[in-house]
Amino acid sequence: MPAQQKKIIFCIAGVLSFACALGTAAAIGTQLWVKGTILCKTGALLVNATGQELEKFIGKIQYGLFHGERVRQCGLGGRPLQLSFFPDLLKIIPASIHVSVILFCTVLVVFALLGAGFFMFNAFGSPYETLHGPIGLYLWSFIGCSCGCLIMILFSSEVKIHHLSEKIANFKEGSFTFKTHSEQFANSFWIILACSLVHFLNALLIRFAGFQFPFSKSKDSGTITGAVDLMY
């Protein structure tokens, strides 16, 4: 592939990596990771609510990695409450998983920025063979994609397996019990998925530029080795 086309491909990959870094950094600070509704189970059972009457006992909840909001509704109107994970909810949530998600998000931002810088360096500078060259670009893309996958797996397990929404909904509730009525992942979670796919796409762009995947043997080397073996 001509050098000019390689520069264009590296520039595209660099811009995509930089966009991933900005998107992930923005997603970390929002509370748009999970949205859902919560049912005031105690209140609904007290009045034996059914059908449309249940709407008076269904509140809302949304949260991210650091803060969220819960609208508590038990037949007397909505009562919003702002929530903070640190340090308020730290005792009731799976803290190790939650901190790991935040850590991997930070790593994803760092390596997305590294990838963007090295892609641009390879496009306009004189690349080195290992750190700045194709192997390094594959490395940054692989780490970024892996971190994005780990973030989604850990956060999904925290929400679904450890019932994070119910734990947040029942925080400091003595007489009322809340149950998750519905929940779905929101924009920030899907931004992480998009960033993982972009890093995977960057690896394909490197291959499209004419660079072999790491640890892959080329056909030429195999042919030369075979010829040498025949000589002896």
XYZ file of C-alpha atoms in Angstrom:
232
model
C 0.000 0.000 0.000
C 1.340 3.485 -0.842
C 2.691 5.552 2.028
C 0.060 8.259 1.527
C -2.793 5.795 2.008
C -1.124 4.416 5.135
C -0.926 7.935 6.563
C -4.635 8.461 5.907
C -5.515 5.149 7.609
C -3.352 5.975 10.635
C -4.937 9.446 10.851
C -8.429 7.925 10.813
C -7.466 5.424 13.514
C -5.893 8.200 15.601
C -9.009 10.348 15.407
C -11.185 7.375 16.374
C -8.966 6.587 19.373
C -9.070 10.196 20.523
C -12.870 10.210 20.189
C -12.986 7.040 22.314
C -10.910 8.721 25.021
C -13.234 11.733 25.106
C -16.348 9.563 25.048
C -15.159 7.330 27.869
C -14.087 10.297 30.003
C -17.499 11.896 29.501
C -19.294 8.617 30.270
C -17.452 8.159 33.571
C -18.882 11.349 35.046
C -22.513 10.877 34.027
C -25.318 9.018 35.770
C -26.623 7.591 32.499
C -25.350 4.035 32.911
C -28.602 2.426 34.070
C -32.177 3.671 33.888
C -35.147 1.890 35.344
C -38.319 1.911 37.390
C -38.839 0.639 40.937
C -42.027 -0.647 42.520
C -42.905 0.169 46.124
C -43.849 -3.387 47.004
C -44.934 -2.621 50.577
C -47.261 0.211 49.592
C -48.820 -1.744 46.741
C -49.547 -4.700 49.027
C -51.089 -2.464 51.709
C -53.776 -1.168 49.367
C -53.829 -4.281 47.157
C -53.073 -2.146 44.096
C -53.605 -3.662 40.660
C -53.721 -2.424 37.088
C -53.517 1.342 36.724
C -53.327 1.800 40.493
C -49.793 0.373 40.387
C -48.598 3.470 38.522
C -48.892 5.439 41.775
C -46.341 3.093 43.349
C -43.802 2.995 40.524
C -40.849 5.345 40.893
C -37.757 5.971 38.788
C -34.071 5.330 39.251
C -30.953 6.173 37.273
C -27.313 6.027 38.254
C -23.755 5.893 37.007
C -20.403 5.089 38.574
C -20.319 7.910 41.123
C -23.826 9.250 41.646
C -27.457 8.728 40.771
C -31.033 9.743 41.462
C -33.975 7.840 42.911
C -37.596 8.992 42.744
C -39.420 7.282 45.595
C -43.152 6.917 44.966
C -45.448 5.113 47.402
C -48.855 6.496 46.496
C -48.160 9.962 47.904
C -46.319 11.536 44.964
C -42.723 11.331 43.849
C -39.937 12.210 46.253
C -36.557 12.584 44.504
C -33.339 11.742 46.318
C -29.795 12.317 45.071
C -27.433 9.426 45.767
C -23.652 9.278 45.965
C -21.723 6.018 45.742
C -18.740 7.337 47.689
C -19.037 6.997 50.619
C -22.832 6.603 51.073
C -23.496 3.427 49.079
C -20.069 1.854 49.502
C -21.303 -0.526 52.226
C -24.185 -2.033 50.266
C -22.699 -2.346 46.758
C -20.043 -4.863 45.616
C -17.253 -2.341 46.181
C -14.445 -4.404 44.629
C -16.311 -4.823 41.332
C -17.394 -1.179 41.284
C -13.891 0.114 41.895
C -12.565 -2.275 39.226
C -15.011 -0.817 36.689
C -13.795 2.706 37.479
C -10.168 1.560 37.265
C -10.628 -0.099 33.876
C -12.448 2.997 32.603
C -9.414 5.075 33.563
C -7.081 2.595 31.857
C -9.279 2.712 28.748
C -8.984 6.507 28.585
C -5.200 6.386 29.050
C -4.582 3.767 26.383
C -7.011 5.394 23.968
C -4.957 8.593 24.266
C -1.725 6.601 23.874
C -3.127 4.897 20.804
C -4.206 8.228 19.298
C -0.743 9.699 19.879
C 1.108 6.734 18.395
C -1.212 6.537 15.396
C -0.515 10.186 14.638
C 3.217 9.683 15.221
C 3.254 6.815 12.742
C 1.325 8.900 10.247
C 3.608 11.961 10.305
C 6.825 10.849 12.027
C 9.478 8.187 11.695
C 8.105 5.121 13.486
C 10.257 2.778 15.523
C 9.904 -0.938 15.008
C 8.584 -2.000 18.414
C 7.119 0.796 20.537
C 5.756 3.143 17.894
C 5.516 0.710 15.020
C 2.783 -1.762 14.045
C 3.346 -4.037 17.053
C 2.845 -1.106 19.416
C -0.307 -0.025 17.585
C -1.727 -3.538 17.832
C -0.857 -3.545 21.542
C -2.672 -0.281 22.353
C -5.722 -1.364 20.349
C -5.814 -4.790 22.034
C -5.538 -3.311 25.532
C -8.255 -0.743 24.798
C -10.634 -3.371 23.401
C -9.938 -5.721 26.332
C -10.578 -2.988 28.911
C -13.866 -2.070 27.250
C -15.005 -5.703 27.323
C -14.006 -6.083 30.969
C -15.919 -2.920 31.892
C -19.107 -4.217 30.291
C -18.766 -7.681 31.821
C -18.050 -6.403 35.337
C -20.722 -3.715 35.312
C -23.322 -6.089 33.841
C -22.595 -8.628 36.573
C -22.833 -5.897 39.189
C -26.247 -4.812 37.918
C -27.802 -8.168 37.035
C -26.158 -10.706 39.334
C -25.704 -8.524 42.418
C -29.036 -6.679 41.889
C -27.467 -3.236 42.152
C -30.681 -1.351 41.326
C -32.603 -2.977 44.194
C -29.789 -2.291 46.646
C -29.763 1.375 45.667
C -33.569 1.578 45.736
C -33.728 0.122 49.256
C -30.927 2.273 50.637
C -31.926 3.613 54.087
C -35.484 2.324 53.725
C -36.757 0.916 56.987
C -40.496 0.373 56.520
C -40.807 0.163 52.723
C -39.395 -2.455 50.378
C -38.690 -1.648 46.740
C -38.402 -4.094 43.878
C -36.947 -3.500 40.435
C -39.826 -3.130 38.004
C -37.727 -2.567 34.877
C -34.152 -1.607 34.089
C -32.036 -1.101 31.010
C -28.530 0.066 30.255
C -28.359 3.703 29.194
C -26.177 5.808 26.883
C -22.908 5.748 28.827
C -22.823 1.948 28.918
C -23.303 1.759 25.159
C -20.545 4.340 24.656
C -18.140 1.838 26.255
C -19.376 -0.834 23.834
C -18.825 1.537 20.907
C -15.290 2.307 22.130
C -14.480 -1.407 22.311
C -15.679 -1.879 18.747
C -13.640 1.131 17.596
C -10.441 -0.324 19.066
C -11.189 -3.603 17.316
C -11.770 -1.643 14.100
C -8.412 0.095 14.567
C -6.692 -3.293 14.654
C -8.380 -4.168 11.361
C -7.265 -0.832 9.903
C -3.661 -1.620 10.825
C -3.999 -4.956 9.050
C -5.610 -3.239 6.076
C -2.608 -0.899 5.897
C -0.462 -3.951 5.144
C 0.991 -4.900 8.537
C 0.756 -8.489 9.701
C -0.876 -9.400 13.008
C 1.632 -9.991 15.819
C 3.017 -13.525 16.139
C 1.769 -14.454 12.665
C 4.247 -16.138 10.352
C 4.425 -14.904 6.814
C 4.488 -17.299 3.873
C 7.816 -15.952 2.664
C 9.612 -16.870 5.872
C 8.199 -20.392 5.703
C 9.357 -20.763 2.098
C 12.869 -19.552 2.903
C 13.117 -21.879 5.894
C 12.038 -24.806 3.775
C 14.625 -24.005 1.133
C 17.347 -23.826 3.772
C 16.297 -27.217 5.154
C 16.554 -28.758 1.693
C 20.090 -27.451 1.323
C 21.132 -29.455 4.337
